[in-house]
XYZ file of C-alpha atoms in Angstrom:
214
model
C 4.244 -50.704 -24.414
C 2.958 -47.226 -24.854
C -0.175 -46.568 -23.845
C -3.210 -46.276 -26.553
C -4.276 -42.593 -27.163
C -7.598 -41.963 -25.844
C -10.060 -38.892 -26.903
C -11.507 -36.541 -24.330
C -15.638 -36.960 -24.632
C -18.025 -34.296 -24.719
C -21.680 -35.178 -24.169
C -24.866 -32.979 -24.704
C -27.206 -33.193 -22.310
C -31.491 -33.639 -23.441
C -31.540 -36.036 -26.573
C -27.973 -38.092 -25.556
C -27.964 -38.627 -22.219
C -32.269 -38.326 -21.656
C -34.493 -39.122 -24.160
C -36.312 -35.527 -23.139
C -37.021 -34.323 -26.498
C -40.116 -35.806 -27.054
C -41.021 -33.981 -23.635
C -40.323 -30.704 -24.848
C -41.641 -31.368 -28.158
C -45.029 -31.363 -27.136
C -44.386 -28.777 -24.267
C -43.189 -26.224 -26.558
C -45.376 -26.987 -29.774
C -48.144 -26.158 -27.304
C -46.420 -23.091 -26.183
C -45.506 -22.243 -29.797
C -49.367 -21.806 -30.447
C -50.418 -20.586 -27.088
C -47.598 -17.383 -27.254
C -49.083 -17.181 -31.012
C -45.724 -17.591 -32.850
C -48.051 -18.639 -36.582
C -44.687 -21.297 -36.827
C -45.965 -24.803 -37.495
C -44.450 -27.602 -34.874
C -42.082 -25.066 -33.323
C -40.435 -27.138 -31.221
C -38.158 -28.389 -34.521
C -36.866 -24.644 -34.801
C -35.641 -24.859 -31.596
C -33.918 -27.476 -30.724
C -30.424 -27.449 -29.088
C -30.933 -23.798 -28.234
C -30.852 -22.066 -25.307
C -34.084 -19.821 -23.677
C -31.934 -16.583 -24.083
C -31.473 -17.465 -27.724
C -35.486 -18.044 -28.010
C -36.643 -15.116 -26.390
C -33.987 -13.322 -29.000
C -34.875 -14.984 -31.994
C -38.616 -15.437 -32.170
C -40.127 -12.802 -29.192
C -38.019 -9.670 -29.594
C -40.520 -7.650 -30.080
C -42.723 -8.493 -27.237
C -42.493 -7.001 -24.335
C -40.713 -7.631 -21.304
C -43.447 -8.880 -18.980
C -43.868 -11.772 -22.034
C -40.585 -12.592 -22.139
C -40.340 -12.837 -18.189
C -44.010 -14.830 -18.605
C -42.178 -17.647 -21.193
C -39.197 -17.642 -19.077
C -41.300 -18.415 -16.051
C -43.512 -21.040 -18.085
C -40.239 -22.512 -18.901
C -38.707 -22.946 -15.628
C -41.850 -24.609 -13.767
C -41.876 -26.712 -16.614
C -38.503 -28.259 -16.421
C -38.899 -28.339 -12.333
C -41.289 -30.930 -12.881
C -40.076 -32.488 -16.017
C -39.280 -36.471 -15.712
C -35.763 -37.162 -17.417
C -35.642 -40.615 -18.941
C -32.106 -41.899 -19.353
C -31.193 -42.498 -23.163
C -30.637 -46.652 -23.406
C -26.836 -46.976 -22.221
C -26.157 -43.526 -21.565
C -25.436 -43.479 -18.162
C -23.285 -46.959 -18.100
C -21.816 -46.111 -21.067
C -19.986 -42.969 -19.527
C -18.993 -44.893 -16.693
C -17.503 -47.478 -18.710
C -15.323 -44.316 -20.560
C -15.011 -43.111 -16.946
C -13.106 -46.699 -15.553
C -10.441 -46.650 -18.646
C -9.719 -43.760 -17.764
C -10.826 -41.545 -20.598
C -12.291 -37.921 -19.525
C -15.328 -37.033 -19.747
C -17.550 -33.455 -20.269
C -21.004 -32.262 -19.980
C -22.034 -29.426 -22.529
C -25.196 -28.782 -22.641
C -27.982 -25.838 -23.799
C -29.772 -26.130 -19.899
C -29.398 -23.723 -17.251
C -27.391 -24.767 -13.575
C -30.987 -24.560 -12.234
C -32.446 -27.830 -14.359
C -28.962 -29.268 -14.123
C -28.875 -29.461 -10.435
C -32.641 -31.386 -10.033
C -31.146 -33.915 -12.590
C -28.179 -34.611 -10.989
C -29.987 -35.490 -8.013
C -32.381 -37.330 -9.887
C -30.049 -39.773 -12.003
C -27.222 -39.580 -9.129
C -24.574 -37.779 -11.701
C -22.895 -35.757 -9.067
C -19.288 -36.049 -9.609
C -19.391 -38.043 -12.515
C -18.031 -35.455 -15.172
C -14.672 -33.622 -15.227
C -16.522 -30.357 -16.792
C -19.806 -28.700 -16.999
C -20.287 -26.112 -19.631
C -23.968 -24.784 -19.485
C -26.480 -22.313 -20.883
C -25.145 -20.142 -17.457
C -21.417 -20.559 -18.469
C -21.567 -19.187 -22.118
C -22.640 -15.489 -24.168
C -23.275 -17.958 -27.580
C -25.137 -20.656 -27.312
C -25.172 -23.529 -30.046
C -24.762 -24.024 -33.389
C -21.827 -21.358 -31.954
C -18.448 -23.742 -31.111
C -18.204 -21.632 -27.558
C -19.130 -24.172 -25.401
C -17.299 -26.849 -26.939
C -14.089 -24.803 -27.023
C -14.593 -23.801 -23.395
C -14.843 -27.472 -22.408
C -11.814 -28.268 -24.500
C -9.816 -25.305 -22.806
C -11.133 -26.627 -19.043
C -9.184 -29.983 -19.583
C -6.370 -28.166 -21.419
C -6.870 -30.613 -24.349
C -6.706 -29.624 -28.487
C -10.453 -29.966 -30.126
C -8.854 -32.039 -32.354
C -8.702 -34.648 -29.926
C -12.265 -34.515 -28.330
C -15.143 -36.479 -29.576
C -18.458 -35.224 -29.324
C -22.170 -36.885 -28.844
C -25.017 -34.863 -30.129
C -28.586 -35.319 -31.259
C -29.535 -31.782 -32.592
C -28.333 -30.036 -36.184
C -27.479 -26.771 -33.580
C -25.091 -29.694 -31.481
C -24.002 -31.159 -34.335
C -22.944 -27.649 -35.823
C -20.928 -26.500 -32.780
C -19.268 -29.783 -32.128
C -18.137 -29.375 -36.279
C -17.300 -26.022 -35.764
C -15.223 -26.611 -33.014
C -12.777 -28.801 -35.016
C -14.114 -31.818 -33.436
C -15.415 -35.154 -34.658
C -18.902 -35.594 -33.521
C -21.106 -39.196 -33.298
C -24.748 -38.352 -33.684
C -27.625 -39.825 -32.026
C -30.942 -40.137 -34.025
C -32.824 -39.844 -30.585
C -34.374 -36.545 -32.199
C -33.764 -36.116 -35.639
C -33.967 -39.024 -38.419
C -30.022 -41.015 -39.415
C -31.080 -40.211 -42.731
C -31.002 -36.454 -41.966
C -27.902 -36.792 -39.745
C -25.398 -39.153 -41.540
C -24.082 -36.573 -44.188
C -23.681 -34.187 -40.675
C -21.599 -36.678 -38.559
C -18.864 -39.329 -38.613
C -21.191 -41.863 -37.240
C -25.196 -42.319 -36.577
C -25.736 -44.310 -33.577
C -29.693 -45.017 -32.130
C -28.491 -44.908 -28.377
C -25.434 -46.261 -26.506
C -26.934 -49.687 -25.628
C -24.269 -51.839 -28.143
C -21.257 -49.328 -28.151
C -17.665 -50.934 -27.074
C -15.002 -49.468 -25.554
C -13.394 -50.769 -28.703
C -15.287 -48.594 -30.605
C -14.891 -45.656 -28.953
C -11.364 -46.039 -29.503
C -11.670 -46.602 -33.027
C -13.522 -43.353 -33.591
């Protein structure tokens, strides 16, 4: 019998497989008014981005001891940051993991915050490619870190599926010429259906038999 075709699967990182957002959200809302940005709940602007890309779009004309002063804020932030696993994220990938589909991390953090979660949640080993913030010159909604995971495994982005939470995820994943499943961890299904092939809330219910199906 020939064997069923299985998709390569690309995961973001904050908002699929933690439920950070909510984290950040209030960490850089608070920022957003105490580095006097005049942008209501800033945090939504930002969302799937990476620091380089902040510091770019919203404090390019501030000067460089600033910059280096957000960039430090940033960092001691996230190296005490808790990171709450999204319900079913984590057994979820291992369940893709023991049929024998493969499996990528591509994400908008730095190696630095990468390597404390790892530890943390025990995800050494677990994925067959990392693309992060340290890996790429575009970050998201650009499809460079998608395509760079695609080219690691040698596989089309035709036939990679994507999980993403944020319109700048969703964007790449789509721009990549892949089909992506959103997760309304941060933003509303309502706002995400039209965006997607499929809203899901987390990965708590999702079947193997699904994932084959989409």
């Amino acid at each position: 019998m020939e064997q069923q075709f299985m998709k390569t699967a690309f995961f973001d990182f904050d908002g699929v497989i933690v439920d950070t957002e909510p984290i950040y959200d209030i960490y850089w809302n608070k920022a957003g008014e105490r580095y006097g940005t005049g942008i209501p709940d800033f945090a939504s602007h930002i969302k799937g981005t990476t620091l380089p890309y902040i510091l770019d779009k919203f404090f390019s004309d501030r000067s460089e001891e600033f910059k280096e002063m957000v960039t430090r804020e940033s960092m001691e932030f996230e190296q005490q940051m808790p990171f709450p696993p999204v319900p079913g994220a984590m057994e979820f990938i291992h369940l893709l993991k023991s049929k024998g589909v493969k499996v990528g991390l591509v994400t908008s953090s730095d190696d630095v915050k990468l390597k404390r979660a790892f530890s943390l949640l025990q995800l050494d080993g677990l994925f067959d490619t990392i693309v992060s913030a340290d890996r790429i010159t575009k970050g998201k909604p650009d499809p460079m870190c998608y395509l760079l995971a695609a080219s690691d495994l040698n596989v089309s982005p035709a036939d990679c599926l994507v999980f993403e939470d944020s319109f700048a995820g969703v964007q790449a994943g789509t721009s990549a010429g892949m089909r992506v499943i959103g997760l309304c961890t941060t933003n509303s299904e309502e706002s995400l259906k039209d965006k997607v092939y499929k809203v899901i809330p987390d990965f708590q219910n999702v079947t193997f038999e699904e994932y084959m199906q989409w």
